[in-house]
CSV table of C-alpha atoms in Angstrom, one decimal:
chain,number,residue,atom,x,y,z
A,1,MET,CA,129.3,78.9,134.2
A,2,ILE,CA,127.1,79.3,131.1
A,3,SER,CA,123.8,77.6,131.5
A,4,VAL,CA,122.4,75.2,128.8
A,5,PRO,CA,120.7,77.4,126.2
A,6,ALA,CA,116.9,77.0,125.8
A,7,LEU,CA,117.2,77.2,122.0
A,8,GLY,CA,119.8,74.5,121.7
A,9,SER,CA,123.1,74.5,119.9
A,10,VAL,CA,124.3,75.1,116.3
A,11,ASP,CA,127.6,75.2,114.5
A,12,VAL,CA,127.0,78.7,113.1
A,13,ALA,CA,124.6,81.4,114.0
A,14,VAL,CA,124.0,84.1,111.5
A,15,ILE,CA,122.5,87.3,113.0
A,16,GLY,CA,120.3,89.2,110.6
A,17,ALA,CA,118.0,87.8,107.9
A,18,GLY,CA,118.4,90.6,105.4
A,19,VAL,CA,119.8,89.9,102.0
A,20,VAL,CA,123.4,89.6,103.2
A,21,GLY,CA,122.7,87.4,106.2
A,22,SER,CA,120.3,85.2,104.1
A,23,ALA,CA,123.0,84.8,101.5
A,24,ILE,CA,125.6,83.8,104.1
A,25,ALA,CA,123.2,81.3,105.8
A,26,ARG,CA,122.4,79.8,102.4
A,27,LEU,CA,126.0,79.3,101.4
A,28,LEU,CA,127.1,77.9,104.8
A,29,SER,CA,124.1,75.5,104.9
A,30,GLY,CA,125.5,74.0,101.7
A,31,HIS,CA,128.2,72.5,103.9
A,32,GLN,CA,128.0,69.9,106.7
A,33,LEU,CA,127.0,72.4,109.3
A,34,ASP,CA,124.1,73.1,111.6
A,35,VAL,CA,123.2,76.7,110.8
A,36,ALA,CA,120.7,79.1,112.5
A,37,LEU,CA,119.5,82.4,110.9
A,38,ILE,CA,118.4,84.8,113.6
A,39,GLU,CA,116.2,87.8,112.8
A,40,SER,CA,114.9,90.4,115.3
A,41,ARG,CA,111.8,91.2,113.2
A,42,CYS,CA,109.0,88.9,112.3
A,43,ASP,CA,110.0,88.5,108.7
A,44,VAL,CA,113.1,88.1,106.6
A,45,GLY,CA,114.2,91.2,104.7
A,46,ASP,CA,112.1,93.6,106.8
A,47,GLY,CA,115.0,95.9,107.7
A,48,THR,CA,117.3,97.9,105.4
A,49,SER,CA,117.0,95.2,102.7
A,50,LYS,CA,113.3,95.9,101.9
A,51,ALA,CA,113.6,99.6,100.9
A,52,ASN,CA,116.3,99.4,98.3
A,53,THR,CA,116.4,101.2,94.9
A,54,ALA,CA,116.3,97.6,93.5
A,55,ILE,CA,119.1,98.0,91.0
A,56,LEU,CA,121.4,95.1,90.0
A,57,HIS,CA,124.7,97.1,89.7
A,58,THR,CA,127.6,96.4,87.4
A,59,GLY,CA,129.8,98.1,89.9
A,60,PHE,CA,131.0,100.6,87.3
A,61,ASP,CA,131.1,103.5,89.7
A,62,ALA,CA,132.5,101.9,92.8
A,63,LYS,CA,135.8,103.1,94.2
A,64,PRO,CA,138.5,101.0,92.4
A,65,GLY,CA,140.6,98.8,94.6
A,66,THR,CA,138.1,98.5,97.4
A,67,LEU,CA,136.5,95.4,98.7
A,68,GLU,CA,133.1,96.8,97.8
A,69,SER,CA,134.1,97.2,94.1
A,70,ARG,CA,135.4,93.7,94.0
A,71,LEU,CA,132.4,92.1,95.6
A,72,VAL,CA,129.8,94.1,93.7
A,73,ALA,CA,131.5,93.1,90.4
A,74,ARG,CA,131.5,89.5,91.5
A,75,GLY,CA,128.0,89.6,93.0
A,76,TYR,CA,126.5,91.0,89.8
A,77,HIS,CA,127.3,87.7,88.0
A,78,LEU,CA,126.4,85.5,91.0
A,79,LEU,CA,123.0,87.1,91.6
A,80,LYS,CA,122.1,87.3,87.9
A,81,ALA,CA,122.8,83.5,87.6
A,82,PHE,CA,120.8,82.8,90.8
A,83,ALA,CA,117.9,84.9,89.5
A,84,ASP,CA,117.8,82.9,86.3
A,85,GLU,CA,117.9,79.7,88.3
A,86,THR,CA,115.1,80.6,90.8
A,87,GLY,CA,112.9,83.0,88.8
A,88,ILE,CA,113.7,86.2,90.7
A,89,PRO,CA,112.3,88.9,88.4
A,90,TYR,CA,114.8,91.2,86.8
A,91,GLU,CA,115.1,93.3,83.6
A,92,PRO,CA,118.3,94.3,81.9
A,93,THR,CA,117.2,97.8,81.2
A,94,GLY,CA,120.6,99.5,81.0
A,95,ALA,CA,121.3,102.9,82.5
A,96,LEU,CA,122.2,106.4,81.4
A,97,LEU,CA,124.1,109.0,83.5
A,98,VAL,CA,123.0,112.4,82.5
A,99,ALA,CA,125.2,115.5,82.8
A,100,TRP,CA,123.2,118.7,83.3
A,101,ASP,CA,126.1,121.3,83.5
A,102,ASP,CA,129.7,121.7,82.4
A,103,GLU,CA,131.1,120.4,85.6
A,104,GLN,CA,129.1,117.2,85.3
A,105,LEU,CA,130.0,116.9,81.7
A,106,ALA,CA,133.7,117.2,82.5
A,107,ALA,CA,133.4,114.4,85.0
A,108,LEU,CA,132.2,111.8,82.5
A,109,PRO,CA,135.7,110.7,81.2
A,110,GLY,CA,136.8,110.1,84.8
A,111,LEU,CA,133.7,108.0,85.4
A,112,ARG,CA,134.3,106.0,82.3
A,113,GLU,CA,137.9,105.4,83.4
A,114,LYS,CA,136.7,104.4,86.8
A,115,ALA,CA,134.4,101.8,85.2
A,116,GLN,CA,137.3,100.4,83.2
A,117,GLN,CA,139.4,100.1,86.4
A,118,ASN,CA,136.5,98.2,87.9
A,119,GLY,CA,136.5,95.8,84.9
A,120,TYR,CA,133.5,97.2,83.2
A,121,ALA,CA,134.4,98.3,79.6
A,122,GLU,CA,131.0,98.8,78.0
A,123,SER,CA,130.3,102.4,79.1
A,124,GLU,CA,130.4,105.1,76.4
A,125,ILE,CA,130.3,108.9,76.5
A,126,VAL,CA,127.5,110.2,74.3
A,127,GLY,CA,126.4,113.7,73.3
A,128,SER,CA,123.1,115.4,74.1
A,129,GLU,CA,121.5,114.3,70.8
A,130,GLU,CA,122.0,110.6,71.8
A,131,VAL,CA,120.9,111.3,75.3
A,132,TYR,CA,117.5,112.6,74.1
A,133,ARG,CA,117.3,109.8,71.5
A,134,GLN,CA,117.6,107.2,74.4
A,135,VAL,CA,115.3,109.1,76.8
A,136,PRO,CA,113.2,111.6,74.8
A,137,THR,CA,111.2,112.6,77.9
A,138,LEU,CA,114.1,114.2,79.8
A,139,GLY,CA,113.8,117.8,80.7
A,140,PRO,CA,115.6,120.4,78.6
A,141,GLY,CA,119.3,121.2,79.2
A,142,ALA,CA,121.1,117.8,79.2
A,143,LEU,CA,124.6,118.2,77.8
A,144,GLY,CA,125.7,114.6,77.5
A,145,GLY,CA,125.8,111.3,79.2
A,146,LEU,CA,127.5,108.0,80.0
A,147,THR,CA,125.8,104.8,79.0
A,148,VAL,CA,125.9,101.7,81.3
A,149,PRO,CA,124.2,99.0,79.3
A,150,GLY,CA,124.7,96.3,81.9
A,151,GLU,CA,122.6,97.8,84.7
A,152,SER,CA,119.4,96.0,85.5
A,153,ILE,CA,116.3,96.4,87.7
A,154,ILE,CA,115.5,93.5,90.1
A,155,CYS,CA,113.0,92.6,92.8
A,156,THR,CA,114.8,93.1,96.1
A,157,TRP,CA,111.9,91.4,98.0
A,158,THR,CA,112.0,88.2,96.0
A,159,THR,CA,115.8,88.2,96.1
A,160,ASN,CA,115.9,88.2,99.9
A,161,LEU,CA,113.1,85.7,100.1
A,162,ALA,CA,114.8,83.3,97.6
A,163,LEU,CA,118.1,83.3,99.5
A,164,ALA,CA,116.4,82.7,102.8
A,165,THR,CA,114.1,80.0,101.3
A,166,ASP,CA,117.0,78.2,99.8
A,167,ALA,CA,118.8,78.4,103.2
A,168,VAL,CA,115.8,76.9,105.0
A,169,ARG,CA,115.4,74.2,102.4
A,170,ARG,CA,119.0,73.3,102.9
A,171,GLY,CA,118.4,72.9,106.6
A,172,THR,CA,119.0,76.3,108.1
A,173,ARG,CA,116.9,76.9,111.2
A,174,LEU,CA,115.2,80.3,110.8
A,175,LEU,CA,114.4,82.1,114.1
A,176,ARG,CA,112.2,85.1,113.4
A,177,SER,CA,111.3,87.6,116.2
A,178,HIS,CA,114.5,86.7,118.0
A,179,ARG,CA,116.3,89.9,118.9
A,180,VAL,CA,119.9,89.3,120.1
A,181,ASP,CA,120.2,91.4,123.3
A,182,SER,CA,123.7,90.3,124.4
A,183,VAL,CA,126.4,87.7,123.9
A,184,THR,CA,128.6,85.6,126.2
A,185,VAL,CA,131.8,84.4,124.6
A,186,GLY,CA,133.1,81.2,126.0
A,187,ALA,CA,136.2,79.0,125.4
A,188,GLU,CA,134.4,76.7,123.0
A,189,SER,CA,131.2,78.5,122.0
A,190,THR,CA,129.3,81.7,122.3
A,191,VAL,CA,125.8,82.1,123.8
A,192,LEU,CA,123.5,84.5,122.1
A,193,HIS,CA,121.0,85.8,124.6
A,194,THR,CA,117.9,86.5,122.5
A,195,SER,CA,114.4,87.8,123.3
A,196,GLN,CA,113.1,84.2,123.0
A,197,GLY,CA,115.9,82.4,124.9
A,198,ASP,CA,119.5,81.5,124.6
A,199,LEU,CA,121.2,79.9,121.6
A,200,ARG,CA,124.7,78.4,121.8
A,201,ALA,CA,126.9,78.6,118.7
A,202,ARG,CA,130.4,77.5,117.9
A,203,TRP,CA,130.7,80.3,115.4
A,204,VAL,CA,128.8,83.6,115.1
A,205,VAL,CA,128.4,85.7,111.9
A,206,ASN,CA,127.2,89.2,112.4
A,207,ALA,CA,125.2,90.5,109.4
A,208,ALA,CA,122.8,92.6,111.4
A,209,GLY,CA,122.5,95.6,109.1
A,210,LEU,CA,122.0,98.8,111.0
A,211,GLY,CA,122.6,96.9,114.2
A,212,SER,CA,125.9,95.3,113.1
A,213,ASP,CA,128.1,97.9,114.9
A,214,THR,CA,126.2,97.3,118.1
A,215,ILE,CA,126.7,93.5,117.9
A,216,ASP,CA,130.3,94.1,116.9
A,217,ALA,CA,130.8,96.1,120.1
A,218,GLN,CA,129.4,93.3,122.2
A,219,PHE,CA,132.3,91.2,120.9
A,220,GLY,CA,134.7,93.9,122.1
A,221,HIS,CA,135.4,95.6,118.8
A,222,ASP,CA,135.3,99.3,117.9
A,223,ARG,CA,136.2,99.4,114.2
A,224,PHE,CA,133.2,101.0,112.5
A,225,HIS,CA,130.1,103.0,113.5
A,226,LEU,CA,126.8,103.2,111.6
A,227,TYR,CA,124.2,105.9,111.3
A,228,PRO,CA,120.9,105.6,109.5
A,229,ARG,CA,120.6,107.5,106.2
A,230,ARG,CA,117.0,107.9,105.3
A,231,GLY,CA,116.1,107.7,101.6
A,232,GLU,CA,112.6,108.8,100.6
A,233,LEU,CA,111.1,107.6,97.3
A,234,LEU,CA,108.1,108.4,95.2
A,235,VAL,CA,106.4,105.7,93.1
A,236,PHE,CA,104.4,106.7,90.1
A,237,ASP,CA,101.4,104.9,88.6
A,238,LYS,CA,101.9,102.3,85.9
A,239,GLN,CA,100.7,104.7,83.3
A,240,ALA,CA,104.0,106.5,83.7
A,241,ARG,CA,106.0,103.5,82.6
A,242,PRO,CA,106.1,104.5,78.9
A,243,LEU,CA,108.0,107.6,79.9
A,244,VAL,CA,111.2,105.8,80.7
A,245,ASP,CA,112.6,102.4,79.8
A,246,LYS,CA,116.0,102.6,81.5
A,247,ILE,CA,117.6,103.8,84.7
A,248,VAL,CA,118.4,107.6,84.5
A,249,LEU,CA,121.2,108.3,86.9
A,250,PRO,CA,122.7,111.6,88.0
A,251,VAL,CA,126.4,112.3,87.8
A,252,PRO,CA,127.7,111.5,91.4
A,253,SER,CA,128.9,114.4,93.5
A,254,LYS,CA,130.7,114.8,96.9
A,255,LEU,CA,127.2,114.8,98.5
A,256,GLY,CA,126.3,111.3,97.1
A,257,LYS,CA,124.9,109.6,94.1
A,258,GLY,CA,121.8,111.9,93.9
A,259,VAL,CA,118.3,111.3,92.7
A,260,LEU,CA,117.5,108.9,89.9
A,261,VAL,CA,114.5,108.0,87.8
A,262,SER,CA,114.0,104.3,87.2
A,263,PRO,CA,111.4,101.9,86.0
A,264,THR,CA,110.5,99.2,88.5
A,265,ILE,CA,110.1,95.5,88.0
A,266,TYR,CA,106.4,95.9,88.9
A,267,GLY,CA,105.6,98.3,86.0
A,268,ASN,CA,105.9,101.6,87.9
A,269,VAL,CA,108.4,104.5,87.8
A,270,MET,CA,110.4,105.5,90.8
A,271,LEU,CA,111.9,108.9,91.7
A,272,GLY,CA,114.5,109.2,94.5
A,273,PRO,CA,116.1,108.7,96.9
A,274,THR,CA,116.8,111.5,99.2
A,275,ALA,CA,119.8,111.2,101.6
A,276,GLU,CA,119.2,112.4,105.1
A,277,ASP,CA,121.4,111.4,107.9
A,278,MET,CA,119.5,110.5,111.0
A,279,THR,CA,120.0,109.4,114.6
A,280,ASP,CA,116.9,107.3,115.1
A,281,ARG,CA,117.5,103.8,113.6
A,282,THR,CA,113.8,103.1,113.3
A,283,ASP,CA,112.4,106.3,111.7
A,284,THR,CA,111.2,105.3,108.2
A,285,SER,CA,108.5,108.1,108.0
A,286,THR,CA,108.1,110.2,104.9
A,287,THR,CA,108.3,113.9,105.1
A,288,GLU,CA,106.8,117.0,103.4
A,289,ASP,CA,110.4,118.3,102.9
A,290,GLY,CA,111.4,115.0,101.3
A,291,PHE,CA,108.4,115.1,99.0
A,292,GLY,CA,109.2,118.7,98.0
A,293,PHE,CA,112.8,117.9,97.3
A,294,LEU,CA,112.0,115.0,95.1
A,295,ARG,CA,109.4,117.0,93.1
A,296,GLU,CA,112.0,119.8,92.6
A,297,LYS,CA,114.5,117.3,91.3
A,298,GLY,CA,111.9,115.6,89.1
A,299,GLU,CA,110.9,118.9,87.5
A,300,ARG,CA,114.4,119.2,86.0
A,301,ILE,CA,115.0,115.5,85.2
A,302,MET,CA,111.7,114.6,83.7
A,303,PRO,CA,108.9,117.2,84.1
A,304,ARG,CA,106.3,115.0,82.3
A,305,LEU,CA,106.7,112.4,85.1
A,306,LEU,CA,105.3,114.8,87.7
A,307,GLN,CA,102.0,115.1,85.7
A,308,GLU,CA,101.4,111.4,86.5
A,309,GLU,CA,99.8,110.1,89.7
A,310,VAL,CA,101.9,109.2,92.7
A,311,THR,CA,100.8,105.7,93.8
A,312,ALA,CA,103.0,105.5,96.9
A,313,SER,CA,105.8,107.2,98.8
A,314,TYR,CA,108.0,105.4,101.3
A,315,ALA,CA,111.3,105.7,103.0
A,316,GLY,CA,114.1,103.3,103.8
A,317,LEU,CA,117.1,103.4,106.1
A,318,ARG,CA,120.6,102.7,104.7
A,319,ALA,CA,123.5,101.7,106.9
A,320,ALA,CA,126.0,104.6,106.4
A,321,SER,CA,129.4,103.8,107.9
A,322,ASP,CA,132.3,105.9,109.1
A,323,ALA,CA,134.6,103.3,107.6
A,324,PRO,CA,135.4,103.9,103.9
A,325,ASP,CA,134.7,100.4,102.8
A,326,TYR,CA,132.7,97.3,103.7
A,327,THR,CA,133.8,95.7,107.0
A,328,VAL,CA,134.1,92.0,106.3
A,329,GLU,CA,136.4,90.4,108.8
A,330,VAL,CA,136.9,87.3,110.9
A,331,ASP,CA,138.2,87.0,114.5
A,332,ALA,CA,139.5,83.4,114.7
A,333,GLU,CA,140.1,83.5,118.4
A,334,GLN,CA,136.5,84.4,119.2
A,335,ARG,CA,135.1,82.3,116.2
A,336,TYR,CA,133.3,85.5,115.2
A,337,ALA,CA,132.8,87.2,111.8
A,338,VAL,CA,131.2,90.4,110.7
A,339,ALA,CA,129.8,91.8,107.5
A,340,GLY,CA,129.0,95.4,108.5
A,341,GLY,CA,128.7,98.8,106.9
A,342,ILE,CA,127.2,97.2,103.8
A,343,ARG,CA,125.6,100.0,101.8
A,344,SER,CA,122.8,99.8,99.3
A,345,THR,CA,125.1,97.9,96.9
A,346,GLY,CA,124.7,95.0,99.3
A,347,LEU,CA,121.8,93.8,97.3
A,348,THR,CA,124.1,93.1,94.3
A,349,SER,CA,127.1,92.0,96.3
A,350,SER,CA,125.3,89.8,98.8
A,351,MET,CA,126.2,86.4,97.3
A,352,ALA,CA,129.8,87.6,96.8
A,353,ILE,CA,130.0,88.7,100.4
A,354,ALA,CA,128.8,85.3,101.4
A,355,GLU,CA,131.4,83.7,99.2
A,356,TYR,CA,134.3,85.9,100.5
A,357,LEU,CA,133.3,85.5,104.1
A,358,SER,CA,133.1,81.7,103.8
A,359,GLU,CA,136.7,81.8,102.5
A,360,LEU,CA,137.8,83.8,105.5
A,361,LEU,CA,136.0,81.5,107.9
A,362,ALA,CA,137.6,78.4,106.3
A,363,LYS,CA,141.1,80.0,106.8
A,364,ALA,CA,140.1,80.8,110.4
A,365,GLY,CA,139.3,77.2,111.2
A,366,LEU,CA,135.7,76.5,110.3
A,367,ASP,CA,135.4,73.1,108.7
A,368,LEU,CA,133.6,73.6,105.4
A,369,ARG,CA,132.9,70.2,103.9
A,370,GLU,CA,130.5,70.5,101.0
A,371,ARG,CA,127.3,68.5,101.0
A,372,THR,CA,126.3,66.3,98.1
A,373,ASP,CA,122.6,66.0,99.0
A,374,LEU,CA,121.4,69.6,98.4
A,375,PRO,CA,117.8,70.2,97.3
A,376,ALA,CA,117.1,71.9,94.0
A,377,PRO,CA,117.0,75.7,94.2
A,378,PRO,CA,113.5,77.0,94.9
A,379,ARG,CA,111.4,78.4,92.1
A,380,MET,CA,110.1,81.7,93.2
A,381,PRO,CA,106.7,83.2,92.2
A,382,ASN,CA,106.9,85.8,89.5
A,383,ILE,CA,105.6,89.2,90.7
A,384,GLY,CA,107.3,91.2,87.9
A,385,GLU,CA,105.8,92.4,84.7
A,386,ALA,CA,108.5,91.1,82.3
A,387,ARG,CA,107.2,87.6,82.3
A,388,LEU,CA,103.7,86.0,82.3
A,389,ARG,CA,101.8,86.6,85.5
A,390,PRO,CA,99.3,83.9,86.8
A,391,HIS,CA,96.2,86.0,86.1
A,392,ALA,CA,97.1,85.9,82.4
A,393,ASP,CA,98.3,82.3,82.2
A,394,GLY,CA,95.5,80.3,80.6
A,395,ASP,CA,97.1,77.0,81.1
A,396,ARG,CA,97.8,77.6,84.7
A,397,ILE,CA,94.2,78.8,85.3
A,398,ALA,CA,92.8,75.7,83.6
A,399,GLN,CA,94.8,73.5,86.0
A,400,ASP,CA,93.8,75.6,89.1
A,401,PRO,CA,91.0,78.2,88.8
A,402,ALA,CA,92.3,80.0,91.9
A,403,TYR,CA,94.9,81.7,89.6
A,404,GLY,CA,92.1,83.1,87.6
A,405,THR,CA,90.3,84.7,90.7
A,406,VAL,CA,91.7,88.2,91.0
A,407,VAL,CA,91.7,89.5,94.6
A,408,CYS,CA,93.8,92.7,94.1
A,409,PHE,CA,92.7,94.3,90.9
A,410,CYS,CA,95.2,97.2,90.9
A,411,GLU,CA,98.1,94.7,90.8
A,412,ARG,CA,96.2,91.7,89.4
A,413,VAL,CA,97.1,89.5,92.3
A,414,THR,CA,95.1,86.2,92.4
A,415,GLN,CA,93.7,84.1,95.1
A,416,GLY,CA,96.1,81.3,94.1
A,417,GLU,CA,99.1,83.5,94.6
A,418,ILE,CA,98.1,84.6,98.1
A,419,ARG,CA,97.3,81.0,99.0
A,420,ASP,CA,100.7,80.0,97.8
A,421,ALA,CA,102.5,82.7,99.8
A,422,LEU,CA,100.6,81.8,103.0
A,423,ASN,CA,101.7,78.1,102.5
A,424,SER,CA,105.2,78.8,101.4
A,425,VAL,CA,108.5,77.7,103.1
A,426,ILE,CA,108.7,81.1,104.8
A,427,PRO,CA,105.1,82.4,105.1
A,428,PRO,CA,104.4,86.0,105.8
A,429,CYS,CA,103.7,87.0,109.4
A,430,ASP,CA,101.7,90.2,108.6
A,431,ILE,CA,100.2,92.2,105.8
A,432,ASP,CA,103.4,93.9,104.9
A,433,GLY,CA,105.1,90.5,104.4
A,434,LEU,CA,102.2,89.4,102.2
A,435,ARG,CA,102.6,92.6,100.2
A,436,ARG,CA,106.3,91.8,99.6
A,437,ARG,CA,105.5,88.3,98.4
A,438,THR,CA,102.5,89.0,96.1
A,439,ARG,CA,102.2,92.8,95.5
A,440,ALA,CA,98.7,92.6,97.0
A,441,MET,CA,97.6,96.1,98.3
A,442,ASN,CA,100.6,97.8,96.6
A,443,GLY,CA,98.7,99.4,93.7
A,444,ARG,CA,96.9,102.6,93.1
A,445,CYS,CA,94.2,102.1,95.8
A,446,GLN,CA,96.7,100.9,98.4
A,447,GLY,CA,94.4,98.2,99.6
A,448,PHE,CA,91.2,100.3,99.8
A,449,TYR,CA,89.2,97.8,97.7
A,450,CYS,CA,91.1,94.5,98.4
A,451,GLY,CA,92.4,95.1,101.9
A,452,ALA,CA,89.5,93.4,103.8
A,453,ASN,CA,89.7,90.3,101.6
A,454,VAL,CA,93.4,90.0,101.8
A,455,THR,CA,93.5,90.5,105.5
A,456,GLU,CA,90.8,87.9,106.0
A,457,MET,CA,92.8,85.4,104.0
A,458,LEU,CA,95.9,86.1,106.2
A,459,GLN,CA,93.9,85.9,109.4
A,460,GLY,CA,92.1,82.7,108.2
A,461,ASN,CA,95.4,81.1,107.6
A,462,GLU,CA,96.7,82.1,111.0
A,463,ARG,CA,93.5,80.6,112.7
A,464,LYS,CA,94.0,77.4,110.8
A,465,ALA,CA,97.7,77.2,111.9
A,466,HIS,CA,96.7,77.6,115.6
A,467,ARG,CA,94.1,74.8,115.6
């Protein structure tokens, strides 16, 4: 007999508070359901979701006819609307695929045809003269290109936090630092045995990122297997931003999408990622080989970029799957759903995955009665450079001088912003979480000057919380 769980009972438990799990919890909590969002780490978006190339994709290059292509195209519009509603920073920069040899040039018509099959008709093939007109700083030898004017850059950190914040405001119970170790499926409910106690749920949704195949196996399935694909990135100083105002993409090959150059929402320029298949699902270290590979690619794509200072290097792990498409399915008998094998396009498709999965859940028997008392969507702090930041907002500073007191000078982060993050609906649990909410310590000095003050503010808030 299953004992009464220490953490209580819910209608739906969503495992994984990355961007997909947070989007699912948000949508389900818009119905008359008790929802729990369970995360093994101490913060939302601290797994595969945090180290994304941060592009809002049109879906032009997805494989036509796949679930991924359908959900990326739908998610593009859903996320853009949600960003407008909540203040998630994004910039519609557009993108340009650059062909560097005859084989790549010959592939452009097929890529344009693929885009049209995916419902995106705005792409155009351009010659080398137009390529260099659009991006004058490219290295020599570009033969032509394909324009993708709808591509945008976006803040992946704020996206994840906004979805999770909206979910919590709607009533979702967020359980951080709760690792799901095993499950016991019963006749009427499932018990999730977590590192902090047992939680009983009538329905379970598995959105556990790199761990989703492991959770899936605990429900008796063997339909997809994941392996971590490490992607290393170089971030260049803000002085490099005038070199490129749009995303510069390679022509995809059998080996993957390749290395891109892209402006970031924070005013930097990014080069990467690498693509290295791993076995360790926790290894996010950067490597000398990765650094050398990116510099070699950068020398051809944009040699002037390599004359600029590298502010940071980091690596993320993507969930590569042996299945050819997203795995989004529902087992009605077990009252169990999975959203697994979600590649880096999951940032764009997250809200569409939630929408699609909720339709499957309803067909499988989950009672989805919409609520009429939902709170207004949250308004997220702006940590992007496209709109007015607090340190430059005279009216805001006049109302609250804390927004005029700069703590992190590299990123112009103010005391008011850090205070707001520490007192937000989902406050950070550590310095990395505070970085993702404010950009503090993310600049050229990487916290050398501001680290002590920022850490003291975080620790002071923790001491106050424990009194």
